[in-house]
Amino acid sequence: MTGLVLLLGIVGLFWTPYSTTQMNAAEIFQGPSFRHLFGTDNFGRDVFSRVMQGLSATIIISTTVVCFAAMAGIVIGAFTGYFGGALDEVVMRITDAVNAFPSILLTLVILSVLGSGRQNLILSLSIVFVPSFVRIVRGEFIRLRDADYIKRARLMGVGGVRILFVHILPNIFSVFWVSVMIGFNNAILAESGLSYLGIGVQAPDATLGNMLADAQGYLQVAPWCVLAPGLTIVWLVLGFSLLSEGIRIGGAQND
C-alpha cells in the first residue's frame, strides 16, 4: 500500500499525464473515465495528475520534516539520556513546554511569525516534531546505559561518543523505526491539515490538503474531486500505520 502511493508520488516529480495548472473550460467537471482516471475539477484540470503532484509535495515535506526531527532527536536524546544531569533537566522542561501545546496550534504560531511557504512549513513542523523523538530516544538510552555490555565497554576504555552511537544506537532501532513511521503519519496529516487551511503550500502548486479545500464547495456536483485526494490521504496514512505495526511486531519477536 505504501509503496504504491510512494511510487506515484516519485513519478509525479518528473511526469504527470496532464498539466496540473493548465485550465480547460471544455472539460470542467468531467467524471472519472479512461481518459481522466479521477475526473476533472472546476477548471478542467486532470485530478489524477494533481493527486500525483500533491503526493510528491506531501512526501517531500513529510520526509524532510521527519529526517530533520529524527536526527535532532537522536543527538539530543542520546546525550541527555546517557549523561543525564542538568542538561537533561533543561531539555526535558523544554520538551514539556512544547508538548503542552497542540502541535497544529504551535505550528500555526510559528508560521504566523515566519510566514507561509514550503520552507517555513518544513521548519515549523520539524521544530514541533523534535520533542517526540527526543523522548523516545532518551528513554531507550536510559534503559540501556547500565546494561552489562555497556559496563564492559566502559571498563575497556571505550569513549562516551562511541558508546552512544556504536554500542547503544543500533540496539534502539526496532523502537526508533516505529516512531519514524508514526512520525510520517503525523507529518502527512499535519501538512495536509495546514494546506487545507491555506497556510501550507500555496496555489498553484497542488497538495492533497489544498485540493480538498478547493473541492469542498463542489462535493454535490463533483464528489470525485474530494474523494480522490481524501482517499489518497487515508490510503497513505493507513499504509504507514500497518508498516509501523509490522516493524513493531517484528522487533518484539526479535527481542
PDB file of C-alpha atoms in Angstrom:
ATOM      1  CA  MET A   1       0.000   0.000   0.000  1.00  0.00           C
ATOM      2  CA  THR A   2       2.724   2.434   0.968  1.00  0.00           C
ATOM      3  CA  GLY A   3       4.910   1.508  -1.975  1.00  0.00           C
ATOM      4  CA  LEU A   4       2.133   2.183  -4.486  1.00  0.00           C
ATOM      5  CA  VAL A   5       1.459   5.750  -3.380  1.00  0.00           C
ATOM      6  CA  LEU A   6       5.175   6.451  -2.891  1.00  0.00           C
ATOM      7  CA  LEU A   7       5.758   5.294  -6.480  1.00  0.00           C
ATOM      8  CA  LEU A   8       3.002   7.588  -7.756  1.00  0.00           C
ATOM      9  CA  GLY A   9       4.497  10.473  -5.787  1.00  0.00           C
ATOM     10  CA  ILE A  10       8.017   9.847  -7.099  1.00  0.00           C
ATOM     11  CA  VAL A  11       6.781   9.595 -10.696  1.00  0.00           C
ATOM     12  CA  GLY A  12       4.782  12.789 -10.126  1.00  0.00           C
ATOM     13  CA  LEU A  13       8.038  14.657  -9.514  1.00  0.00           C
ATOM     14  CA  PHE A  14       9.057  14.120 -13.133  1.00  0.00           C
ATOM     15  CA  TRP A  15       5.910  13.338 -15.121  1.00  0.00           C
ATOM     16  CA  THR A  16       2.124  13.619 -14.953  1.00  0.00           C
ATOM     17  CA  PRO A  17      -0.387  12.559 -17.626  1.00  0.00           C
ATOM     18  CA  TYR A  18      -1.634  16.145 -17.997  1.00  0.00           C
ATOM     19  CA  SER A  19      -0.527  19.599 -16.941  1.00  0.00           C
ATOM     20  CA  THR A  20      -1.506  20.285 -13.337  1.00  0.00           C
ATOM     21  CA  THR A  21      -2.054  24.016 -13.918  1.00  0.00           C
ATOM     22  CA  GLN A  22      -3.424  24.353 -17.458  1.00  0.00           C
ATOM     23  CA  MET A  23      -7.169  25.065 -17.456  1.00  0.00           C
ATOM     24  CA  ASN A  24      -9.612  23.606 -19.988  1.00  0.00           C
ATOM     25  CA  ALA A  25     -13.113  25.091 -19.988  1.00  0.00           C
ATOM     26  CA  ALA A  26     -14.376  22.345 -22.322  1.00  0.00           C
ATOM     27  CA  GLU A  27     -13.684  19.593 -19.750  1.00  0.00           C
ATOM     28  CA  ILE A  28     -14.956  21.092 -16.497  1.00  0.00           C
ATOM     29  CA  PHE A  29     -16.291  18.504 -14.025  1.00  0.00           C
ATOM     30  CA  GLN A  30     -15.772  15.501 -16.270  1.00  0.00           C
ATOM     31  CA  GLY A  31     -16.410  12.270 -14.371  1.00  0.00           C
ATOM     32  CA  PRO A  32     -13.817   9.513 -13.968  1.00  0.00           C
ATOM     33  CA  SER A  33     -13.045   7.773 -17.253  1.00  0.00           C
ATOM     34  CA  PHE A  34     -10.205   6.066 -19.071  1.00  0.00           C
ATOM     35  CA  ARG A  35      -9.058   9.490 -20.264  1.00  0.00           C
ATOM     36  CA  HIS A  36      -9.236  11.066 -16.809  1.00  0.00           C
ATOM     37  CA  LEU A  37      -8.975   8.345 -14.168  1.00  0.00           C
ATOM     38  CA  PHE A  38     -10.093  10.602 -11.306  1.00  0.00           C
ATOM     39  CA  GLY A  39     -12.123  13.029 -13.437  1.00  0.00           C
ATOM     40  CA  THR A  40     -11.515  16.758 -13.799  1.00  0.00           C
ATOM     41  CA  ASP A  41     -12.053  19.707 -11.441  1.00  0.00           C
ATOM     42  CA  ASN A  42     -13.823  23.066 -11.723  1.00  0.00           C
ATOM     43  CA  PHE A  43     -11.078  24.386 -14.012  1.00  0.00           C
ATOM     44  CA  GLY A  44     -10.963  21.308 -16.245  1.00  0.00           C
ATOM     45  CA  ARG A  45      -7.656  20.128 -14.759  1.00  0.00           C
ATOM     46  CA  ASP A  46      -6.948  16.408 -14.506  1.00  0.00           C
ATOM     47  CA  VAL A  47      -7.472  15.367 -10.880  1.00  0.00           C
ATOM     48  CA  PHE A  48      -5.238  12.295 -11.144  1.00  0.00           C
ATOM     49  CA  SER A  49      -2.301  14.437 -12.306  1.00  0.00           C
ATOM     50  CA  ARG A  50      -2.890  16.860  -9.453  1.00  0.00           C
ATOM     51  CA  VAL A  51      -3.077  13.983  -6.962  1.00  0.00           C
ATOM     52  CA  MET A  52       0.306  12.781  -8.240  1.00  0.00           C
ATOM     53  CA  GLN A  53       1.766  16.273  -7.788  1.00  0.00           C
ATOM     54  CA  GLY A  54       0.123  16.594  -4.373  1.00  0.00           C
ATOM     55  CA  LEU A  55       1.590  13.264  -3.315  1.00  0.00           C
ATOM     56  CA  SER A  56       5.027  14.462  -4.397  1.00  0.00           C
ATOM     57  CA  ALA A  57       4.727  17.611  -2.291  1.00  0.00           C
ATOM     58  CA  THR A  58       3.383  15.707   0.710  1.00  0.00           C
ATOM     59  CA  ILE A  59       6.085  13.041   0.530  1.00  0.00           C
ATOM     60  CA  ILE A  60       8.915  15.575   0.152  1.00  0.00           C
ATOM     61  CA  ILE A  61       7.680  17.735   3.022  1.00  0.00           C
ATOM     62  CA  SER A  62       6.942  14.783   5.331  1.00  0.00           C
ATOM     63  CA  THR A  63      10.257  13.071   4.591  1.00  0.00           C
ATOM     64  CA  THR A  64      12.241  16.265   5.171  1.00  0.00           C
ATOM     65  CA  VAL A  65      10.402  17.033   8.408  1.00  0.00           C
ATOM     66  CA  VAL A  66      10.842  13.519   9.800  1.00  0.00           C
ATOM     67  CA  CYS A  67      14.519  13.359   8.802  1.00  0.00           C
ATOM     68  CA  PHE A  68      15.341  16.686  10.452  1.00  0.00           C
ATOM     69  CA  ALA A  69      13.301  15.933  13.568  1.00  0.00           C
ATOM     70  CA  ALA A  70      14.638  12.370  13.874  1.00  0.00           C
ATOM     71  CA  MET A  71      18.288  13.394  13.505  1.00  0.00           C
ATOM     72  CA  ALA A  72      17.890  16.170  16.063  1.00  0.00           C
ATOM     73  CA  GLY A  73      16.001  13.783  18.338  1.00  0.00           C
ATOM     74  CA  ILE A  74      18.765  11.168  18.121  1.00  0.00           C
ATOM     75  CA  VAL A  75      21.538  13.603  19.002  1.00  0.00           C
ATOM     76  CA  ILE A  76      19.676  15.403  21.807  1.00  0.00           C
ATOM     77  CA  GLY A  77      18.043  12.262  23.214  1.00  0.00           C
ATOM     78  CA  ALA A  78      21.284  10.282  23.144  1.00  0.00           C
ATOM     79  CA  PHE A  79      23.317  12.849  25.091  1.00  0.00           C
ATOM     80  CA  THR A  80      20.580  13.682  27.609  1.00  0.00           C
ATOM     81  CA  GLY A  81      19.610  10.059  28.164  1.00  0.00           C
ATOM     82  CA  TYR A  82      23.154   8.764  28.586  1.00  0.00           C
ATOM     83  CA  PHE A  83      24.763  11.585  30.567  1.00  0.00           C
ATOM     84  CA  GLY A  84      21.714  12.992  32.395  1.00  0.00           C
ATOM     85  CA  GLY A  85      22.373  15.840  34.797  1.00  0.00           C
ATOM     86  CA  ALA A  86      21.374  19.478  34.465  1.00  0.00           C
ATOM     87  CA  LEU A  87      21.312  19.366  30.654  1.00  0.00           C
ATOM     88  CA  ASP A  88      18.767  16.557  30.802  1.00  0.00           C
ATOM     89  CA  GLU A  89      16.535  18.558  33.149  1.00  0.00           C
ATOM     90  CA  VAL A  90      16.652  21.660  30.940  1.00  0.00           C
ATOM     91  CA  VAL A  91      15.910  19.720  27.758  1.00  0.00           C
ATOM     92  CA  MET A  92      13.032  17.820  29.360  1.00  0.00           C
ATOM     93  CA  ARG A  93      11.437  21.033  30.599  1.00  0.00           C
ATOM     94  CA  ILE A  94      11.685  22.494  27.101  1.00  0.00           C
ATOM     95  CA  THR A  95      10.097  19.403  25.568  1.00  0.00           C
ATOM     96  CA  ASP A  96       7.349  19.501  28.192  1.00  0.00           C
ATOM     97  CA  ALA A  97       6.646  23.120  27.277  1.00  0.00           C
ATOM     98  CA  VAL A  98       6.478  22.304  23.558  1.00  0.00           C
ATOM     99  CA  ASN A  99       4.276  19.246  24.136  1.00  0.00           C
ATOM    100  CA  ALA A 100       1.903  21.317  26.269  1.00  0.00           C
ATOM    101  CA  PHE A 101       0.617  22.969  23.074  1.00  0.00           C
ATOM    102  CA  PRO A 102      -1.374  21.110  20.400  1.00  0.00           C
ATOM    103  CA  SER A 103       1.018  20.507  17.510  1.00  0.00           C
ATOM    104  CA  ILE A 104      -1.169  22.196  14.888  1.00  0.00           C
ATOM    105  CA  LEU A 105      -1.672  25.238  17.108  1.00  0.00           C
ATOM    106  CA  LEU A 106       2.043  25.574  17.799  1.00  0.00           C
ATOM    107  CA  THR A 107       2.809  25.232  14.094  1.00  0.00           C
ATOM    108  CA  LEU A 108       0.276  27.962  13.356  1.00  0.00           C
ATOM    109  CA  VAL A 109       2.002  30.240  15.854  1.00  0.00           C
ATOM    110  CA  ILE A 110       5.435  29.613  14.318  1.00  0.00           C
ATOM    111  CA  LEU A 111       4.094  30.107  10.785  1.00  0.00           C
ATOM    112  CA  SER A 112       2.441  33.358  11.823  1.00  0.00           C
ATOM    113  CA  VAL A 113       5.910  34.615  12.760  1.00  0.00           C
ATOM    114  CA  LEU A 114       7.858  33.128   9.847  1.00  0.00           C
ATOM    115  CA  GLY A 115       5.175  33.445   7.180  1.00  0.00           C
ATOM    116  CA  SER A 116       3.629  30.799   4.924  1.00  0.00           C
ATOM    117  CA  GLY A 117       5.530  28.805   2.336  1.00  0.00           C
ATOM    118  CA  ARG A 118       7.044  25.390   1.908  1.00  0.00           C
ATOM    119  CA  GLN A 119      10.373  26.071   3.632  1.00  0.00           C
ATOM    120  CA  ASN A 120       8.769  27.725   6.648  1.00  0.00           C
ATOM    121  CA  LEU A 121       6.247  24.892   6.857  1.00  0.00           C
ATOM    122  CA  ILE A 122       9.070  22.329   6.961  1.00  0.00           C
ATOM    123  CA  LEU A 123      10.944  24.316   9.601  1.00  0.00           C
ATOM    124  CA  SER A 124       7.846  24.758  11.757  1.00  0.00           C
ATOM    125  CA  LEU A 125       6.831  21.108  11.648  1.00  0.00           C
ATOM    126  CA  SER A 126      10.409  19.990  12.326  1.00  0.00           C
ATOM    127  CA  ILE A 127      10.537  22.110  15.485  1.00  0.00           C
ATOM    128  CA  VAL A 128       7.206  20.706  16.648  1.00  0.00           C
ATOM    129  CA  PHE A 129       8.181  17.075  15.957  1.00  0.00           C
ATOM    130  CA  VAL A 130      11.611  17.105  17.633  1.00  0.00           C
ATOM    131  CA  PRO A 131      10.384  16.614  21.258  1.00  0.00           C
ATOM    132  CA  SER A 132       8.598  13.335  20.485  1.00  0.00           C
ATOM    133  CA  PHE A 133      11.793  11.825  19.035  1.00  0.00           C
ATOM    134  CA  VAL A 134      13.874  13.205  21.913  1.00  0.00           C
ATOM    135  CA  ARG A 135      11.665  11.492  24.481  1.00  0.00           C
ATOM    136  CA  ILE A 136      11.721   8.129  22.715  1.00  0.00           C
ATOM    137  CA  VAL A 137      15.492   8.119  22.145  1.00  0.00           C
ATOM    138  CA  ARG A 138      16.198   9.411  25.662  1.00  0.00           C
ATOM    139  CA  GLY A 139      14.065   6.675  27.217  1.00  0.00           C
ATOM    140  CA  GLU A 140      15.861   3.947  25.293  1.00  0.00           C
ATOM    141  CA  PHE A 141      19.320   5.314  26.169  1.00  0.00           C
ATOM    142  CA  ILE A 142      18.357   5.487  29.853  1.00  0.00           C
ATOM    143  CA  ARG A 143      17.212   1.867  29.640  1.00  0.00           C
ATOM    144  CA  LEU A 144      20.425   0.643  28.009  1.00  0.00           C
ATOM    145  CA  ARG A 145      23.125   2.830  29.565  1.00  0.00           C
ATOM    146  CA  ASP A 146      23.575   0.435  32.522  1.00  0.00           C
ATOM    147  CA  ALA A 147      23.366  -2.772  30.502  1.00  0.00           C
ATOM    148  CA  ASP A 148      26.176  -5.282  31.071  1.00  0.00           C
ATOM    149  CA  TYR A 149      27.725  -4.864  27.629  1.00  0.00           C
ATOM    150  CA  ILE A 150      27.866  -1.072  28.133  1.00  0.00           C
ATOM    151  CA  LYS A 151      29.575  -1.516  31.502  1.00  0.00           C
ATOM    152  CA  ARG A 152      32.144  -3.806  29.891  1.00  0.00           C
ATOM    153  CA  ALA A 153      32.735  -1.243  27.125  1.00  0.00           C
ATOM    154  CA  ARG A 154      33.418   1.441  29.746  1.00  0.00           C
ATOM    155  CA  LEU A 155      35.855  -0.847  31.570  1.00  0.00           C
ATOM    156  CA  MET A 156      37.691  -1.377  28.287  1.00  0.00           C
ATOM    157  CA  GLY A 157      38.121   2.382  27.943  1.00  0.00           C
ATOM    158  CA  VAL A 158      35.643   2.971  25.111  1.00  0.00           C
ATOM    159  CA  GLY A 159      34.782   6.676  24.758  1.00  0.00           C
ATOM    160  CA  GLY A 160      31.337   8.057  25.523  1.00  0.00           C
ATOM    161  CA  VAL A 161      30.534   9.143  21.957  1.00  0.00           C
ATOM    162  CA  ARG A 162      31.455   5.712  20.579  1.00  0.00           C
ATOM    163  CA  ILE A 163      29.277   4.033  23.203  1.00  0.00           C
ATOM    164  CA  LEU A 164      26.374   6.309  22.239  1.00  0.00           C
ATOM    165  CA  PHE A 165      26.426   5.815  18.501  1.00  0.00           C
ATOM    166  CA  VAL A 166      28.124   2.441  18.019  1.00  0.00           C
ATOM    167  CA  HIS A 167      27.061   0.341  21.014  1.00  0.00           C
ATOM    168  CA  ILE A 168      23.655   1.738  22.048  1.00  0.00           C
ATOM    169  CA  LEU A 169      22.118   3.393  18.980  1.00  0.00           C
ATOM    170  CA  PRO A 170      21.915   0.233  16.804  1.00  0.00           C
ATOM    171  CA  ASN A 171      20.025  -1.522  19.619  1.00  0.00           C
ATOM    172  CA  ILE A 172      17.187   1.010  19.703  1.00  0.00           C
ATOM    173  CA  PHE A 173      16.348   0.901  16.002  1.00  0.00           C
ATOM    174  CA  SER A 174      13.417  -1.509  16.402  1.00  0.00           C
ATOM    175  CA  VAL A 175      11.689   1.052  18.624  1.00  0.00           C
ATOM    176  CA  PHE A 176      13.011   4.068  16.761  1.00  0.00           C
ATOM    177  CA  TRP A 177      11.752   2.984  13.338  1.00  0.00           C
ATOM    178  CA  VAL A 178       8.254   2.559  14.721  1.00  0.00           C
ATOM    179  CA  SER A 179       8.357   6.165  15.912  1.00  0.00           C
ATOM    180  CA  VAL A 180       9.651   7.231  12.487  1.00  0.00           C
ATOM    181  CA  MET A 181       6.678   5.581  10.760  1.00  0.00           C
ATOM    182  CA  ILE A 182       4.297   7.221  13.227  1.00  0.00           C
ATOM    183  CA  GLY A 183       6.125  10.494  12.585  1.00  0.00           C
ATOM    184  CA  PHE A 184       5.434  10.118   8.865  1.00  0.00           C
ATOM    185  CA  ASN A 185       1.740   9.673   9.623  1.00  0.00           C
ATOM    186  CA  ASN A 186       1.665  12.757  11.811  1.00  0.00           C
ATOM    187  CA  ALA A 187       3.637  14.811   9.292  1.00  0.00           C
ATOM    188  CA  ILE A 188       1.315  13.809   6.448  1.00  0.00           C
ATOM    189  CA  LEU A 189      -1.771  14.734   8.445  1.00  0.00           C
ATOM    190  CA  ALA A 190      -0.229  17.981   9.698  1.00  0.00           C
ATOM    191  CA  GLU A 191       0.890  19.086   6.238  1.00  0.00           C
ATOM    192  CA  SER A 192      -2.486  18.190   4.724  1.00  0.00           C
ATOM    193  CA  GLY A 193      -4.338  19.986   7.503  1.00  0.00           C
ATOM    194  CA  LEU A 194      -2.262  23.151   7.227  1.00  0.00           C
ATOM    195  CA  SER A 195      -2.535  23.184   3.430  1.00  0.00           C
ATOM    196  CA  TYR A 196      -6.285  22.686   3.804  1.00  0.00           C
ATOM    197  CA  LEU A 197      -6.356  25.795   5.997  1.00  0.00           C
ATOM    198  CA  GLY A 198      -4.436  27.714   3.342  1.00  0.00           C
ATOM    199  CA  ILE A 199      -1.210  28.276   5.270  1.00  0.00           C
ATOM    200  CA  GLY A 200       0.844  25.432   3.878  1.00  0.00           C
ATOM    201  CA  VAL A 201       1.881  25.017   0.251  1.00  0.00           C
ATOM    202  CA  GLN A 202       0.262  27.774  -1.791  1.00  0.00           C
ATOM    203  CA  ALA A 203      -1.502  27.626  -5.155  1.00  0.00           C
ATOM    204  CA  PRO A 204      -0.904  26.996  -7.990  1.00  0.00           C
ATOM    205  CA  ASP A 205       1.134  24.094  -6.551  1.00  0.00           C
ATOM    206  CA  ALA A 206      -1.149  21.207  -5.663  1.00  0.00           C
ATOM    207  CA  THR A 207      -1.145  19.344  -2.372  1.00  0.00           C
ATOM    208  CA  LEU A 208      -3.687  16.869  -1.108  1.00  0.00           C
ATOM    209  CA  GLY A 209      -4.792  19.346   1.553  1.00  0.00           C
ATOM    210  CA  ASN A 210      -5.420  22.347  -0.665  1.00  0.00           C
ATOM    211  CA  MET A 211      -7.131  20.085  -3.226  1.00  0.00           C
ATOM    212  CA  LEU A 212      -9.615  19.141  -0.505  1.00  0.00           C
ATOM    213  CA  ALA A 213     -10.125  22.794   0.387  1.00  0.00           C
ATOM    214  CA  ASP A 214     -10.696  23.794  -3.245  1.00  0.00           C
ATOM    215  CA  ALA A 215     -13.114  20.918  -3.918  1.00  0.00           C
ATOM    216  CA  GLN A 216     -15.278  21.025  -0.797  1.00  0.00           C
ATOM    217  CA  GLY A 217     -17.652  23.549  -2.376  1.00  0.00           C
ATOM    218  CA  TYR A 218     -18.328  21.117  -5.228  1.00  0.00           C
ATOM    219  CA  LEU A 219     -18.989  17.997  -3.175  1.00  0.00           C
ATOM    220  CA  GLN A 220     -22.530  17.582  -4.517  1.00  0.00           C
ATOM    221  CA  VAL A 221     -21.585  18.393  -8.098  1.00  0.00           C
ATOM    222  CA  ALA A 222     -18.261  16.565  -8.441  1.00  0.00           C
ATOM    223  CA  PRO A 223     -17.618  14.269  -5.447  1.00  0.00           C
ATOM    224  CA  TRP A 224     -14.605  12.712  -7.167  1.00  0.00           C
ATOM    225  CA  CYS A 225     -12.685  15.974  -6.659  1.00  0.00           C
ATOM    226  CA  VAL A 226     -12.960  15.413  -2.898  1.00  0.00           C
ATOM    227  CA  LEU A 227     -12.771  11.629  -2.809  1.00  0.00           C
ATOM    228  CA  ALA A 228      -9.539  11.393  -4.832  1.00  0.00           C
ATOM    229  CA  PRO A 229      -7.272  13.436  -2.511  1.00  0.00           C
ATOM    230  CA  GLY A 230      -9.178  12.398   0.627  1.00  0.00           C
ATOM    231  CA  LEU A 231      -8.899   8.666  -0.013  1.00  0.00           C
ATOM    232  CA  THR A 232      -5.259   9.110  -1.057  1.00  0.00           C
ATOM    233  CA  ILE A 233      -4.505  10.618   2.362  1.00  0.00           C
ATOM    234  CA  VAL A 234      -6.374   7.763   4.078  1.00  0.00           C
ATOM    235  CA  TRP A 235      -4.547   5.163   1.965  1.00  0.00           C
ATOM    236  CA  LEU A 236      -1.140   6.703   2.667  1.00  0.00           C
ATOM    237  CA  VAL A 237      -1.727   7.034   6.419  1.00  0.00           C
ATOM    238  CA  LEU A 238      -3.141   3.513   6.663  1.00  0.00           C
ATOM    239  CA  GLY A 239      -0.149   2.128   4.784  1.00  0.00           C
ATOM    240  CA  PHE A 240       2.332   3.748   7.151  1.00  0.00           C
ATOM    241  CA  SER A 241       0.259   2.613  10.157  1.00  0.00           C
ATOM    242  CA  LEU A 242       0.374  -1.011   9.003  1.00  0.00           C
ATOM    243  CA  LEU A 243       4.074  -0.655   8.241  1.00  0.00           C
ATOM    244  CA  SER A 244       4.800   0.672  11.743  1.00  0.00           C
ATOM    245  CA  GLU A 245       2.766  -2.143  13.284  1.00  0.00           C
ATOM    246  CA  GLY A 246       4.700  -4.720  11.280  1.00  0.00           C
ATOM    247  CA  ILE A 247       8.029  -3.216  12.364  1.00  0.00           C
ATOM    248  CA  ARG A 248       6.862  -3.193  15.998  1.00  0.00           C
ATOM    249  CA  ILE A 249       5.779  -6.838  15.905  1.00  0.00           C
ATOM    250  CA  GLY A 250       8.997  -7.857  14.120  1.00  0.00           C
ATOM    251  CA  GLY A 251      11.082  -6.017  16.709  1.00  0.00           C
ATOM    252  CA  ALA A 252       9.192  -7.631  19.579  1.00  0.00           C
ATOM    253  CA  GLN A 253       9.744 -11.102  18.093  1.00  0.00           C
ATOM    254  CA  ASN A 254      13.453 -10.423  17.640  1.00  0.00           C
ATOM    255  CA  ASP A 255      13.725  -9.263  21.254  1.00  0.00           C
TER     256      ASP A 255
END
